[in-house]
Structure formats: C-alpha cells, structure tokens
Amino acid sequence: MLVARTRDPADCILSNGRFATLATAGGGLGIVEDGALAMRDGRILAVGPSREILSRFEAPQEIDLSGRLVTPGLVDCHTHLVYAGSRAAEFEQRLAGRSYAEIAAAGGGIGSTVRATREADDATLLRESGARLAALIAEGVTLVEIKSGYGLDTRNELRQLTIARRLAETHDVDVATTLLAAHAVPPEYRQHPDAYVDHLCRETIPEAASAGLADAVDAFCEHIAFSAEQVTRVFDAARAAGLPVKLHADQLSDSGGALLAARFGALSADHLEYSSEEGVAALARAGTVAVLLPGAYYMLRETRAPPVESLRRHRVPIAIATDCNPGTSPLTSPLLAMNMAAVLFGLTIPEVIAGFTREAARALGRLDRCGTLEPGKRCDLAVWDVETPAELVYRLGLNPLHARVREGRWLPH
C-alpha cells in the first residue's frame, strides 16, 4: 500500500520570489530565482526553489511575492539616534568654511547636543528619537544599533540607553544598545579629561553593565576626543564588565585607532578614513568589521575616503551604516547611505547590500541570529518592489519597500 508523504508544517510560506540569501562564502548575494521561504515560530525553516520548498512544507498561509526581491532585513549598525536639539546652525558654519574641529573647540559640536539632551525630558527624547527610528524602519530596517554619548554623565548616559530600550518596545524593531560615554570630554571635566575617564571606568561602565542597559562599549579615539591610552583604560573597564567593544577610529587622523580596535578584538572599527595599511592588516587578523559611514564623509566634505582597496586586499568584512547623528550625519535613509557607499567609496552592489545586512549584523555580534536568510535564523526580511538588486542602490529618493517581515510577521509598508 502506498502511503502519502506528509509535508512538514510551517506557519507561512513566501513563494514566487527572488531571494538574496547572502549565505555565500565566496561573496555575491546568493540569489535564489523563483524561490520560496518557509517559516515557523518566527524562524526560517528553509529557503530554496519554490518547487522544492512547496513539496517539503505545508502552511495555512502562502503569500505570492509576484517576483519581488527579498533580502534579509536591513541592519543599521551605527547610529546616535537618541538626542535632542538641532545643529543646523553648525552646518551653515561649515558651509562658510569653519572646520568640525574649530566648531567643537568653540563649544559647539557634540557639546551643544549634550546640553540639549540633558535639558530634554524623557517624553521629548522618545518622541524625537522615535520619529528618526520610524524613518529607518520605513526603509526596511529590522535591527538598529543606538549609542549613547550625549549625556556624558552616568545618569544621562544611562537615561539615553533606557530610552533606546524603550524605543524597541514602541517600534517593531530590534535594538542593540552601545554605551558611548567616551564620546567627548564634558564641560565639567574639560580641564581634567583623565578624571573623566576614571569616572567612566569606576562608575558609568559598571552601572550600565549591571543594569543590563548596554550590549557593547564604544569610544571616540581622536585628537579632539580621547587618546589611545585613555581609550585603552575604557576598554579594559568594558572587558572587566563583560562587554564587547567598538571604536570610532581614524576618522580625522591616523590616531592608531584601527590598531587599538584590533588589539581588543573589537566587534567593529568605524569610519577609518585615515587608517594605515598596518591598521587594516591588524583588523583582518582580529576579525574586526570595518564600518564605513558615507553620510559623515559627505556632510563634512571630506576628501580622503576609507582605504577600501586595502580592506578588500586583507579581506576585512565591510559594513555600512547611516551614522544618524545631529552634527555630522543627520541621515535617516539607509537606501541613500547605500548609494553614497557605492558612489563615494566605490563599493560594488553586492558589497553594499551585504554591508547593510550580513556584515552589519556581524559588526553587532548578531550574525548568529540575523543578517542572512538561513535555516534557524530569525525571520526578519525586507521585500522590495524591484527587478534587480542594483535598483536598491541606484535610485535616489525612491523607497521601493513593499513589506517587512519581523520575526515571521508580515508588516506591509
């Protein structure tokens, strides 16, 4: 007697799509033409040709994608999203010829945002930051990193991280939080920066860790911020608290930031415009992701691009992010950041899309759960009304997002 073969149960099957799985060891997008994806309990069961998936799985719901492109949900792995105030006046000053360093020395820059953020109440921070987060979500983001760094005292740094956690509860997105208390020296410590570093190591970092508010610790290693020696102390304290580290490295000068990030096995080293060949090689050995931030490069009218060819030669993973912040990258469009990375930095289409999915997830230490379309990973997807992946990077000012899928839930755009 013949027994009918039963199919495995799924909650939903997405069929008739083009799936960019990003699950390829040798580069490329891992495109599955005429593909399907089965999901259950918010996880991916399988991705493959439609005939194969439909023969293996059955589900109460099947969604015909009509040939649309599906990528992993976008990951914005470097933002300073929680802040108050505007720095449009400084933008005007830069247009008139003043440098970022000159504005900071005169009391502007990060310091001006610190004042506005400290003065803002929680409701204001939630409202203003939520609007920025909504813009990222509208372009396919399912995971975003949010840094502190505009409080510069323990209470306000932890308040920023708390706001970031609350945003994850009010918006359908996953949030990774990063303590960036070593962003700038606050005015009350202006003459005693080492004392501020002591304060961070003794109080701010341990409290953020014990409260479970920080997933990582970041610092700004630059002549206008903190020296390599000071950052080393911050990173030692982070390590003692059990937190991984990231670094704003070599943005304005070769301060040895890439070497320092590599020495601590940092998740990522970000900016990197002035990184040396030696620094890039060290990142490769450490497995540290290079996060490129074209929005800041564009807004500051920089002329020295990150060493992309060196990063490729040493096979350093390259991620891309908006760097959403009020001063140097007031950018809330991942799609525009992708275009900038291609046009300004010369990245290829596969590099750009991988940079906002797989490599961005790697930069947050979350590649085990998202960033590619593979069985067992969280079913976070972006569904696009485009014919080719290049269209995601090519168009300016057009958002082709059709829907997001967040932990298996279909969320129409």
mmCIF file of C-alpha atoms in Angstrom:
data_model
loop_
_atom_site.group_PDB
_atom_site.id
_atom_site.type_symbol
_atom_site.label_atom_id
_atom_site.label_comp_id
_atom_site.label_asym_id
_atom_site.label_seq_id
_atom_site.Cartn_x
_atom_site.Cartn_y
_atom_site.Cartn_z
ATOM 1 C CA MET A 1 0.000 0.000 0.000
ATOM 2 C CA LEU A 2 1.294 3.425 -0.918
ATOM 3 C CA VAL A 3 1.384 5.937 1.931
ATOM 4 C CA ALA A 4 1.135 9.607 1.057
ATOM 5 C CA ARG A 5 4.198 11.522 2.107
ATOM 6 C CA THR A 6 3.319 14.170 4.653
ATOM 7 C CA ARG A 7 4.883 17.578 4.433
ATOM 8 C CA ASP A 8 6.494 19.359 7.358
ATOM 9 C CA PRO A 9 4.350 22.046 8.996
ATOM 10 C CA ALA A 10 5.153 25.739 8.595
ATOM 11 C CA ASP A 11 3.304 28.851 9.710
ATOM 12 C CA CYS A 12 3.662 30.613 6.386
ATOM 13 C CA ILE A 13 5.371 30.155 3.021
ATOM 14 C CA LEU A 14 6.524 33.028 0.849
ATOM 15 C CA SER A 15 6.615 31.846 -2.760
ATOM 16 C CA ASN A 16 7.374 33.116 -6.244
ATOM 17 C CA GLY A 17 10.128 35.471 -5.103
ATOM 18 C CA ARG A 18 13.777 36.214 -5.770
ATOM 19 C CA PHE A 19 15.687 35.641 -2.528
ATOM 20 C CA ALA A 20 19.053 37.257 -1.843
ATOM 21 C CA THR A 21 20.152 34.908 0.903
ATOM 22 C CA LEU A 22 23.620 36.478 1.468
ATOM 23 C CA ALA A 23 24.592 32.981 2.637
ATOM 24 C CA THR A 24 27.572 32.599 0.308
ATOM 25 C CA ALA A 25 31.139 32.056 1.438
ATOM 26 C CA GLY A 26 32.711 33.381 -1.753
ATOM 27 C CA GLY A 27 30.899 36.694 -1.997
ATOM 28 C CA GLY A 28 27.856 37.545 -4.065
ATOM 29 C CA LEU A 29 24.265 37.752 -2.948
ATOM 30 C CA GLY A 30 23.299 34.086 -3.068
ATOM 31 C CA ILE A 31 20.276 34.744 -5.280
ATOM 32 C CA VAL A 32 17.621 32.011 -5.444
ATOM 33 C CA GLU A 33 15.475 32.598 -8.527
ATOM 34 C CA ASP A 34 11.811 31.539 -8.445
ATOM 35 C CA GLY A 35 12.331 30.837 -4.794
ATOM 36 C CA ALA A 36 10.305 30.280 -1.665
ATOM 37 C CA LEU A 37 10.854 30.561 2.073
ATOM 38 C CA ALA A 38 9.141 28.574 4.809
ATOM 39 C CA MET A 39 8.911 29.948 8.344
ATOM 40 C CA ARG A 40 7.682 28.729 11.711
ATOM 41 C CA ASP A 41 7.638 30.355 15.156
ATOM 42 C CA GLY A 42 9.378 33.448 13.808
ATOM 43 C CA ARG A 43 12.307 31.446 12.404
ATOM 44 C CA ILE A 44 13.365 30.481 8.911
ATOM 45 C CA LEU A 45 12.820 26.787 8.190
ATOM 46 C CA ALA A 46 14.232 26.703 4.666
ATOM 47 C CA VAL A 47 14.918 28.799 1.580
ATOM 48 C CA GLY A 48 15.192 27.336 -1.902
ATOM 49 C CA PRO A 49 13.498 26.820 -5.253
ATOM 50 C CA SER A 50 9.720 27.092 -4.978
ATOM 51 C CA ARG A 51 9.116 23.545 -6.217
ATOM 52 C CA GLU A 52 11.409 22.139 -3.541
ATOM 53 C CA ILE A 53 10.008 24.224 -0.647
ATOM 54 C CA LEU A 54 6.370 23.622 -1.587
ATOM 55 C CA SER A 55 6.979 19.875 -1.787
ATOM 56 C CA ARG A 56 8.618 19.811 1.661
ATOM 57 C CA PHE A 57 6.363 22.137 3.649
ATOM 58 C CA GLU A 58 2.700 22.947 4.064
ATOM 59 C CA ALA A 59 1.300 26.031 5.765
ATOM 60 C CA PRO A 60 -2.091 27.611 6.444
ATOM 61 C CA GLN A 61 -0.865 30.756 4.747
ATOM 62 C CA GLU A 62 1.031 31.209 1.489
ATOM 63 C CA ILE A 63 1.984 34.651 0.183
ATOM 64 C CA ASP A 64 2.736 35.032 -3.517
ATOM 65 C CA LEU A 65 5.537 37.572 -3.874
ATOM 66 C CA SER A 66 4.912 38.095 -7.597
ATOM 67 C CA GLY A 67 8.616 38.005 -8.361
ATOM 68 C CA ARG A 68 9.656 40.601 -5.792
ATOM 69 C CA LEU A 69 13.168 40.679 -4.349
ATOM 70 C CA VAL A 70 13.610 39.559 -0.737
ATOM 71 C CA THR A 71 16.684 40.405 1.322
ATOM 72 C CA PRO A 72 17.449 39.988 4.984
ATOM 73 C CA GLY A 73 16.015 42.881 6.960
ATOM 74 C CA LEU A 74 18.394 45.815 6.846
ATOM 75 C CA VAL A 75 20.707 46.329 9.815
ATOM 76 C CA ASP A 76 21.824 49.866 10.704
ATOM 77 C CA CYS A 77 24.840 49.080 12.849
ATOM 78 C CA HIS A 78 25.977 52.610 13.791
ATOM 79 C CA THR A 79 23.565 55.350 14.903
ATOM 80 C CA HIS A 80 23.423 58.062 17.544
ATOM 81 C CA LEU A 81 19.650 58.139 17.328
ATOM 82 C CA VAL A 82 18.705 59.338 20.822
ATOM 83 C CA TYR A 83 19.328 63.054 21.218
ATOM 84 C CA ALA A 84 17.564 66.412 21.392
ATOM 85 C CA GLY A 85 18.105 69.630 19.507
ATOM 86 C CA SER A 86 19.461 70.539 16.085
ATOM 87 C CA ARG A 87 22.851 71.557 14.756
ATOM 88 C CA ALA A 88 21.673 73.163 11.542
ATOM 89 C CA ALA A 89 23.490 76.369 12.516
ATOM 90 C CA GLU A 90 26.772 74.464 12.611
ATOM 91 C CA PHE A 91 26.002 73.111 9.162
ATOM 92 C CA GLU A 92 25.813 76.702 7.975
ATOM 93 C CA GLN A 93 29.135 77.429 9.653
ATOM 94 C CA ARG A 94 30.802 74.508 7.896
ATOM 95 C CA LEU A 95 29.388 75.714 4.586
ATOM 96 C CA ALA A 96 31.049 79.055 5.353
ATOM 97 C CA GLY A 97 34.395 77.340 5.819
ATOM 98 C CA ARG A 98 34.724 76.505 9.522
ATOM 99 C CA SER A 99 36.005 73.020 10.295
ATOM 100 C CA TYR A 100 34.377 70.437 12.534
ATOM 101 C CA ALA A 101 37.321 70.730 14.958
ATOM 102 C CA GLU A 102 37.054 74.548 15.085
ATOM 103 C CA ILE A 103 33.341 74.398 15.853
ATOM 104 C CA ALA A 104 33.922 71.835 18.600
ATOM 105 C CA ALA A 105 36.702 73.940 20.145
ATOM 106 C CA ALA A 106 34.321 76.917 20.308
ATOM 107 C CA GLY A 107 31.776 74.973 22.350
ATOM 108 C CA GLY A 108 29.735 73.574 19.502
ATOM 109 C CA GLY A 109 29.773 70.077 18.117
ATOM 110 C CA ILE A 110 28.995 67.237 20.480
ATOM 111 C CA GLY A 111 28.932 69.646 23.431
ATOM 112 C CA SER A 112 25.937 71.533 22.083
ATOM 113 C CA THR A 113 23.953 68.324 21.678
ATOM 114 C CA VAL A 114 24.926 67.265 25.189
ATOM 115 C CA ARG A 115 23.393 70.453 26.575
ATOM 116 C CA ALA A 116 20.162 69.983 24.623
ATOM 117 C CA THR A 117 19.893 66.296 25.528
ATOM 118 C CA ARG A 118 20.486 66.852 29.228
ATOM 119 C CA GLU A 119 17.771 69.520 29.253
ATOM 120 C CA ALA A 120 15.194 67.431 27.368
ATOM 121 C CA ASP A 121 12.698 65.317 29.293
ATOM 122 C CA ASP A 122 12.133 61.654 28.532
ATOM 123 C CA ALA A 123 8.934 62.298 26.581
ATOM 124 C CA THR A 124 10.761 64.692 24.252
ATOM 125 C CA LEU A 125 13.607 62.255 23.683
ATOM 126 C CA LEU A 126 11.196 59.414 22.977
ATOM 127 C CA ARG A 127 9.147 61.496 20.549
ATOM 128 C CA GLU A 128 12.049 62.995 18.587
ATOM 129 C CA SER A 129 14.110 59.822 18.531
ATOM 130 C CA GLY A 130 11.079 57.738 17.632
ATOM 131 C CA ALA A 131 10.498 59.826 14.512
ATOM 132 C CA ARG A 132 14.052 59.160 13.375
ATOM 133 C CA LEU A 133 13.707 55.463 14.098
ATOM 134 C CA ALA A 134 10.445 55.316 12.144
ATOM 135 C CA ALA A 135 12.270 56.677 9.095
ATOM 136 C CA LEU A 136 14.816 53.845 9.280
ATOM 137 C CA ILE A 137 12.072 51.241 9.704
ATOM 138 C CA ALA A 138 10.242 52.646 6.667
ATOM 139 C CA GLU A 139 13.243 51.675 4.535
ATOM 140 C CA GLY A 140 13.442 48.076 5.664
ATOM 141 C CA VAL A 141 15.458 48.168 8.896
ATOM 142 C CA THR A 142 14.729 45.358 11.350
ATOM 143 C CA LEU A 143 17.762 45.794 13.640
ATOM 144 C CA VAL A 144 19.362 49.085 14.656
ATOM 145 C CA GLU A 145 22.242 49.924 16.952
ATOM 146 C CA ILE A 146 21.686 53.010 19.140
ATOM 147 C CA LYS A 147 24.556 54.636 21.006
ATOM 148 C CA SER A 148 24.505 56.934 23.987
ATOM 149 C CA GLY A 149 27.150 59.668 24.103
ATOM 150 C CA TYR A 150 25.090 62.829 24.502
ATOM 151 C CA GLY A 151 24.733 62.608 28.277
ATOM 152 C CA LEU A 152 28.395 62.416 29.345
ATOM 153 C CA ASP A 153 27.476 61.749 32.957
ATOM 154 C CA THR A 154 26.286 58.488 34.431
ATOM 155 C CA ARG A 155 22.655 59.483 34.923
ATOM 156 C CA ASN A 156 22.150 60.871 31.426
ATOM 157 C CA GLU A 157 24.151 58.165 29.664
ATOM 158 C CA LEU A 158 22.002 55.512 31.320
ATOM 159 C CA ARG A 159 18.908 57.575 30.532
ATOM 160 C CA GLN A 160 19.817 57.538 26.833
ATOM 161 C CA LEU A 161 20.276 53.773 26.901
ATOM 162 C CA THR A 162 16.959 53.368 28.710
ATOM 163 C CA ILE A 163 15.232 55.466 26.043
ATOM 164 C CA ALA A 164 16.818 53.258 23.378
ATOM 165 C CA ARG A 165 15.440 50.151 25.088
ATOM 166 C CA ARG A 166 12.003 51.750 25.300
ATOM 167 C CA LEU A 167 12.081 52.524 21.571
ATOM 168 C CA ALA A 168 12.400 48.797 20.921
ATOM 169 C CA GLU A 169 9.155 48.332 22.859
ATOM 170 C CA THR A 170 7.224 51.041 20.995
ATOM 171 C CA HIS A 171 8.532 50.272 17.491
ATOM 172 C CA ASP A 172 8.577 46.940 15.675
ATOM 173 C CA VAL A 173 12.370 46.689 15.519
ATOM 174 C CA ASP A 174 15.237 45.090 17.392
ATOM 175 C CA VAL A 175 17.633 47.494 19.140
ATOM 176 C CA ALA A 176 21.233 46.893 20.150
ATOM 177 C CA THR A 177 22.478 49.472 22.657
ATOM 178 C CA THR A 178 26.033 50.785 22.919
ATOM 179 C CA LEU A 179 27.482 52.876 25.733
ATOM 180 C CA LEU A 180 29.453 55.735 24.169
ATOM 181 C CA ALA A 181 30.187 57.767 27.290
ATOM 182 C CA ALA A 182 33.744 58.238 25.925
ATOM 183 C CA HIS A 183 32.371 60.388 23.095
ATOM 184 C CA ALA A 184 33.719 63.746 24.272
ATOM 185 C CA VAL A 185 35.013 65.313 27.466
ATOM 186 C CA PRO A 186 32.068 67.010 29.228
ATOM 187 C CA PRO A 187 32.407 70.682 30.211
ATOM 188 C CA GLU A 188 32.678 69.925 33.919
ATOM 189 C CA TYR A 189 35.797 67.834 33.214
ATOM 190 C CA ARG A 190 37.267 69.990 30.456
ATOM 191 C CA GLN A 191 40.481 70.651 32.377
ATOM 192 C CA HIS A 192 40.666 67.119 33.778
ATOM 193 C CA PRO A 193 39.936 64.596 31.000
ATOM 194 C CA ASP A 194 41.750 61.773 32.770
ATOM 195 C CA ALA A 195 39.494 62.259 35.775
ATOM 196 C CA TYR A 196 36.514 61.831 33.471
ATOM 197 C CA VAL A 197 37.981 58.580 32.155
ATOM 198 C CA ASP A 198 38.414 57.454 35.774
ATOM 199 C CA HIS A 199 34.739 58.261 36.371
ATOM 200 C CA LEU A 200 33.682 56.199 33.357
ATOM 201 C CA CYS A 201 35.765 53.215 34.421
ATOM 202 C CA ARG A 202 34.737 53.268 38.084
ATOM 203 C CA GLU A 203 31.074 54.200 37.757
ATOM 204 C CA THR A 204 29.425 54.593 34.337
ATOM 205 C CA ILE A 205 30.555 51.387 32.664
ATOM 206 C CA PRO A 206 29.931 49.112 35.678
ATOM 207 C CA GLU A 207 26.484 50.624 36.267
ATOM 208 C CA ALA A 208 25.456 50.294 32.611
ATOM 209 C CA ALA A 209 26.597 46.682 32.625
ATOM 210 C CA SER A 210 24.946 45.732 35.916
ATOM 211 C CA ALA A 211 21.660 47.331 34.807
ATOM 212 C CA GLY A 212 21.737 45.352 31.571
ATOM 213 C CA LEU A 213 21.413 48.535 29.538
ATOM 214 C CA ALA A 214 24.481 48.197 27.294
ATOM 215 C CA ASP A 215 25.281 45.484 24.764
ATOM 216 C CA ALA A 216 28.697 46.992 23.977
ATOM 217 C CA VAL A 217 31.022 49.899 24.793
ATOM 218 C CA ASP A 218 32.287 52.389 22.208
ATOM 219 C CA ALA A 219 34.756 55.286 22.309
ATOM 220 C CA PHE A 220 35.941 58.120 20.063
ATOM 221 C CA CYS A 221 39.703 57.849 19.605
ATOM 222 C CA GLU A 222 40.781 61.157 18.060
ATOM 223 C CA HIS A 223 42.764 64.286 18.848
ATOM 224 C CA ILE A 224 39.556 66.181 19.630
ATOM 225 C CA ALA A 225 38.253 63.392 21.892
ATOM 226 C CA PHE A 226 40.281 60.664 23.654
ATOM 227 C CA SER A 227 43.809 59.368 23.228
ATOM 228 C CA ALA A 228 44.679 55.744 22.613
ATOM 229 C CA GLU A 229 45.899 55.493 26.197
ATOM 230 C CA GLN A 230 42.606 56.823 27.571
ATOM 231 C CA VAL A 231 40.560 54.529 25.328
ATOM 232 C CA THR A 232 42.663 51.595 26.491
ATOM 233 C CA ARG A 233 41.521 52.271 30.047
ATOM 234 C CA VAL A 234 37.904 52.479 28.906
ATOM 235 C CA PHE A 235 38.211 49.189 27.040
ATOM 236 C CA ASP A 236 39.877 47.497 29.997
ATOM 237 C CA ALA A 237 36.897 48.526 32.115
ATOM 238 C CA ALA A 238 34.496 47.250 29.450
ATOM 239 C CA ARG A 239 36.306 43.929 29.359
ATOM 240 C CA ALA A 240 36.128 43.697 33.165
ATOM 241 C CA ALA A 241 32.371 44.316 32.929
ATOM 242 C CA GLY A 242 31.980 41.571 30.330
ATOM 243 C CA LEU A 243 31.071 43.909 27.459
ATOM 244 C CA PRO A 244 32.468 43.772 23.905
ATOM 245 C CA VAL A 245 33.888 46.946 22.386
ATOM 246 C CA LYS A 246 33.622 49.037 19.228
ATOM 247 C CA LEU A 247 35.634 52.105 18.220
ATOM 248 C CA HIS A 248 35.277 55.354 16.315
ATOM 249 C CA ALA A 249 38.683 55.002 14.676
ATOM 250 C CA ASP A 250 40.887 57.136 12.418
ATOM 251 C CA GLN A 251 38.102 59.426 11.208
ATOM 252 C CA LEU A 252 40.058 62.693 11.199
ATOM 253 C CA SER A 253 43.633 61.455 11.538
ATOM 254 C CA ASP A 254 45.618 58.246 11.864
ATOM 255 C CA SER A 255 45.483 58.059 15.638
ATOM 256 C CA GLY A 256 46.206 54.342 15.744
ATOM 257 C CA GLY A 257 42.535 53.587 16.212
ATOM 258 C CA ALA A 258 42.420 50.571 13.914
ATOM 259 C CA LEU A 259 45.408 49.032 15.704
ATOM 260 C CA LEU A 260 43.784 49.671 19.076
ATOM 261 C CA ALA A 261 40.454 48.190 17.976
ATOM 262 C CA ALA A 262 42.244 45.099 16.706
ATOM 263 C CA ARG A 263 44.236 44.713 19.919
ATOM 264 C CA PHE A 264 40.987 44.446 21.883
ATOM 265 C CA GLY A 265 39.268 42.204 19.329
ATOM 266 C CA ALA A 266 36.651 44.889 18.763
ATOM 267 C CA LEU A 267 33.393 43.951 17.071
ATOM 268 C CA SER A 268 33.933 46.855 14.690
ATOM 269 C CA ALA A 269 36.134 49.814 13.878
ATOM 270 C CA ASP A 270 34.093 52.640 12.370
ATOM 271 C CA HIS A 271 34.951 55.490 9.925
ATOM 272 C CA LEU A 272 38.606 54.527 9.147
ATOM 273 C CA GLU A 273 39.295 57.290 6.608
ATOM 274 C CA TYR A 274 42.898 57.652 7.818
ATOM 275 C CA SER A 275 43.657 54.050 8.768
ATOM 276 C CA SER A 276 47.083 52.757 7.730
ATOM 277 C CA GLU A 277 47.872 49.544 5.899
ATOM 278 C CA GLU A 278 49.215 48.214 9.185
ATOM 279 C CA GLY A 279 45.955 49.044 10.906
ATOM 280 C CA VAL A 280 43.872 47.347 8.218
ATOM 281 C CA ALA A 281 46.017 44.214 8.409
ATOM 282 C CA ALA A 282 45.518 44.161 12.173
ATOM 283 C CA LEU A 283 41.730 44.385 11.734
ATOM 284 C CA ALA A 284 41.872 41.384 9.417
ATOM 285 C CA ARG A 285 43.810 39.307 11.931
ATOM 286 C CA ALA A 286 41.399 40.260 14.716
ATOM 287 C CA GLY A 287 38.253 39.531 12.700
ATOM 288 C CA THR A 288 37.044 43.101 13.318
ATOM 289 C CA VAL A 289 34.440 44.524 10.922
ATOM 290 C CA ALA A 290 35.143 47.819 9.160
ATOM 291 C CA VAL A 291 32.033 50.028 9.329
ATOM 292 C CA LEU A 292 32.052 52.732 6.661
ATOM 293 C CA LEU A 293 29.938 55.833 7.200
ATOM 294 C CA PRO A 294 29.463 57.751 3.947
ATOM 295 C CA GLY A 295 26.958 60.193 5.455
ATOM 296 C CA ALA A 296 29.590 61.750 7.713
ATOM 297 C CA TYR A 297 32.156 61.748 4.895
ATOM 298 C CA TYR A 298 29.673 63.601 2.688
ATOM 299 C CA MET A 299 28.470 66.106 5.288
ATOM 300 C CA LEU A 300 31.987 67.009 6.394
ATOM 301 C CA ARG A 301 33.077 67.298 2.753
ATOM 302 C CA GLU A 302 35.999 65.018 3.414
ATOM 303 C CA THR A 303 38.426 64.293 0.613
ATOM 304 C CA ARG A 304 40.131 61.204 1.996
ATOM 305 C CA ALA A 305 37.986 58.112 1.574
ATOM 306 C CA PRO A 306 38.381 54.963 3.670
ATOM 307 C CA PRO A 307 41.021 52.537 2.336
ATOM 308 C CA VAL A 308 38.562 50.273 0.535
ATOM 309 C CA GLU A 309 41.164 48.561 -1.651
ATOM 310 C CA SER A 310 43.262 47.767 1.400
ATOM 311 C CA LEU A 311 40.203 46.414 3.221
ATOM 312 C CA ARG A 312 39.434 44.191 0.235
ATOM 313 C CA ARG A 313 43.019 43.036 -0.103
ATOM 314 C CA HIS A 314 43.154 41.986 3.544
ATOM 315 C CA ARG A 315 39.602 40.571 3.395
ATOM 316 C CA VAL A 316 38.258 42.728 6.192
ATOM 317 C CA PRO A 317 34.436 42.479 6.317
ATOM 318 C CA ILE A 318 32.883 45.804 5.273
ATOM 319 C CA ALA A 319 29.630 47.072 6.791
ATOM 320 C CA ILE A 320 27.794 50.313 6.061
ATOM 321 C CA ALA A 321 25.595 52.415 8.342
ATOM 322 C CA THR A 322 23.805 55.758 8.381
ATOM 323 C CA ASP A 323 25.711 57.152 11.410
ATOM 324 C CA CYS A 324 22.474 59.047 12.119
ATOM 325 C CA ASN A 325 23.508 61.939 14.388
ATOM 326 C CA PRO A 326 22.684 65.639 14.644
ATOM 327 C CA GLY A 327 26.075 67.062 13.705
ATOM 328 C CA THR A 328 27.932 65.155 11.038
ATOM 329 C CA SER A 329 25.377 62.765 9.533
ATOM 330 C CA PRO A 330 21.726 63.759 10.035
ATOM 331 C CA LEU A 331 20.836 60.842 7.793
ATOM 332 C CA THR A 332 17.838 58.580 8.308
ATOM 333 C CA SER A 333 17.865 56.854 4.911
ATOM 334 C CA PRO A 334 19.662 53.511 4.649
ATOM 335 C CA LEU A 335 18.980 53.492 0.913
ATOM 336 C CA LEU A 336 20.755 56.824 0.459
ATOM 337 C CA ALA A 337 23.648 55.588 2.588
ATOM 338 C CA MET A 338 23.897 52.571 0.293
ATOM 339 C CA ASN A 339 24.032 54.796 -2.780
ATOM 340 C CA MET A 340 26.680 57.014 -1.161
ATOM 341 C CA ALA A 341 28.815 53.995 -0.301
ATOM 342 C CA ALA A 342 28.770 52.953 -3.943
ATOM 343 C CA VAL A 343 29.290 56.381 -5.488
ATOM 344 C CA LEU A 344 31.679 57.955 -2.946
ATOM 345 C CA PHE A 345 33.618 54.876 -1.807
ATOM 346 C CA GLY A 346 33.411 52.685 -4.924
ATOM 347 C CA LEU A 347 31.758 49.672 -3.319
ATOM 348 C CA THR A 348 30.085 47.133 -5.585
ATOM 349 C CA ILE A 349 26.389 46.307 -5.442
ATOM 350 C CA PRO A 350 26.981 43.001 -3.590
ATOM 351 C CA GLU A 351 29.338 44.757 -1.147
ATOM 352 C CA VAL A 352 26.769 47.449 -0.426
ATOM 353 C CA ILE A 353 23.853 45.072 0.145
ATOM 354 C CA ALA A 354 25.996 42.717 2.229
ATOM 355 C CA GLY A 355 27.240 45.777 4.115
ATOM 356 C CA PHE A 356 23.731 46.661 5.268
ATOM 357 C CA THR A 357 22.725 43.085 6.078
ATOM 358 C CA ARG A 358 25.244 40.308 6.735
ATOM 359 C CA GLU A 359 28.279 42.406 7.624
ATOM 360 C CA ALA A 360 26.266 44.902 9.661
ATOM 361 C CA ALA A 361 24.877 42.006 11.711
ATOM 362 C CA ARG A 362 28.440 40.739 12.125
ATOM 363 C CA ALA A 363 29.506 44.207 13.345
ATOM 364 C CA LEU A 364 26.958 43.908 16.155
ATOM 365 C CA GLY A 365 27.906 40.355 17.077
ATOM 366 C CA ARG A 366 24.498 39.128 15.902
ATOM 367 C CA LEU A 367 25.289 37.217 12.738
ATOM 368 C CA ASP A 368 24.272 34.032 14.516
ATOM 369 C CA ARG A 369 20.659 35.208 14.570
ATOM 370 C CA CYS A 370 20.141 37.539 11.586
ATOM 371 C CA GLY A 371 21.797 39.139 8.555
ATOM 372 C CA THR A 372 21.373 36.194 6.151
ATOM 373 C CA LEU A 373 18.487 34.002 5.049
ATOM 374 C CA GLU A 374 19.397 30.624 6.522
ATOM 375 C CA PRO A 375 17.512 27.940 8.447
ATOM 376 C CA GLY A 376 17.321 28.640 12.165
ATOM 377 C CA LYS A 377 17.806 32.368 11.885
ATOM 378 C CA ARG A 378 15.153 34.861 12.851
ATOM 379 C CA CYS A 379 12.734 35.521 10.019
ATOM 380 C CA ASP A 380 13.460 39.225 9.564
ATOM 381 C CA LEU A 381 13.082 40.181 5.909
ATOM 382 C CA ALA A 382 12.689 43.143 3.595
ATOM 383 C CA VAL A 383 10.519 42.654 0.497
ATOM 384 C CA TRP A 384 11.256 45.069 -2.348
ATOM 385 C CA ASP A 385 9.382 46.201 -5.456
ATOM 386 C CA VAL A 386 12.467 45.988 -7.672
ATOM 387 C CA GLU A 387 13.584 43.775 -10.526
ATOM 388 C CA THR A 388 17.290 43.690 -9.682
ATOM 389 C CA PRO A 389 19.356 44.191 -6.512
ATOM 390 C CA ALA A 390 21.160 47.088 -8.186
ATOM 391 C CA GLU A 391 17.947 49.120 -8.058
ATOM 392 C CA LEU A 392 18.191 49.280 -4.260
ATOM 393 C CA VAL A 393 21.463 51.168 -4.609
ATOM 394 C CA TYR A 394 20.823 53.032 -7.862
ATOM 395 C CA ARG A 395 17.711 55.085 -7.185
ATOM 396 C CA LEU A 396 17.713 58.373 -5.256
ATOM 397 C CA GLY A 397 14.676 59.481 -3.271
ATOM 398 C CA LEU A 398 12.505 56.475 -4.100
ATOM 399 C CA ASN A 399 11.660 53.891 -1.467
ATOM 400 C CA PRO A 400 10.708 50.563 -3.104
ATOM 401 C CA LEU A 401 9.984 48.734 0.152
ATOM 402 C CA HIS A 402 6.862 46.582 -0.232
ATOM 403 C CA ALA A 403 6.827 44.976 3.216
ATOM 404 C CA ARG A 404 8.950 43.973 6.165
ATOM 405 C CA VAL A 405 8.750 40.599 7.841
ATOM 406 C CA ARG A 406 9.628 40.828 11.509
ATOM 407 C CA GLU A 407 10.029 37.580 13.429
ATOM 408 C CA GLY A 408 7.742 35.930 10.872
ATOM 409 C CA ARG A 409 5.047 38.629 10.919
ATOM 410 C CA TRP A 410 4.164 40.259 7.597
ATOM 411 C CA LEU A 411 4.203 44.063 8.009
ATOM 412 C CA PRO A 412 3.045 45.879 4.850
ATOM 413 C CA HIS A 413 4.820 49.139 4.086
#
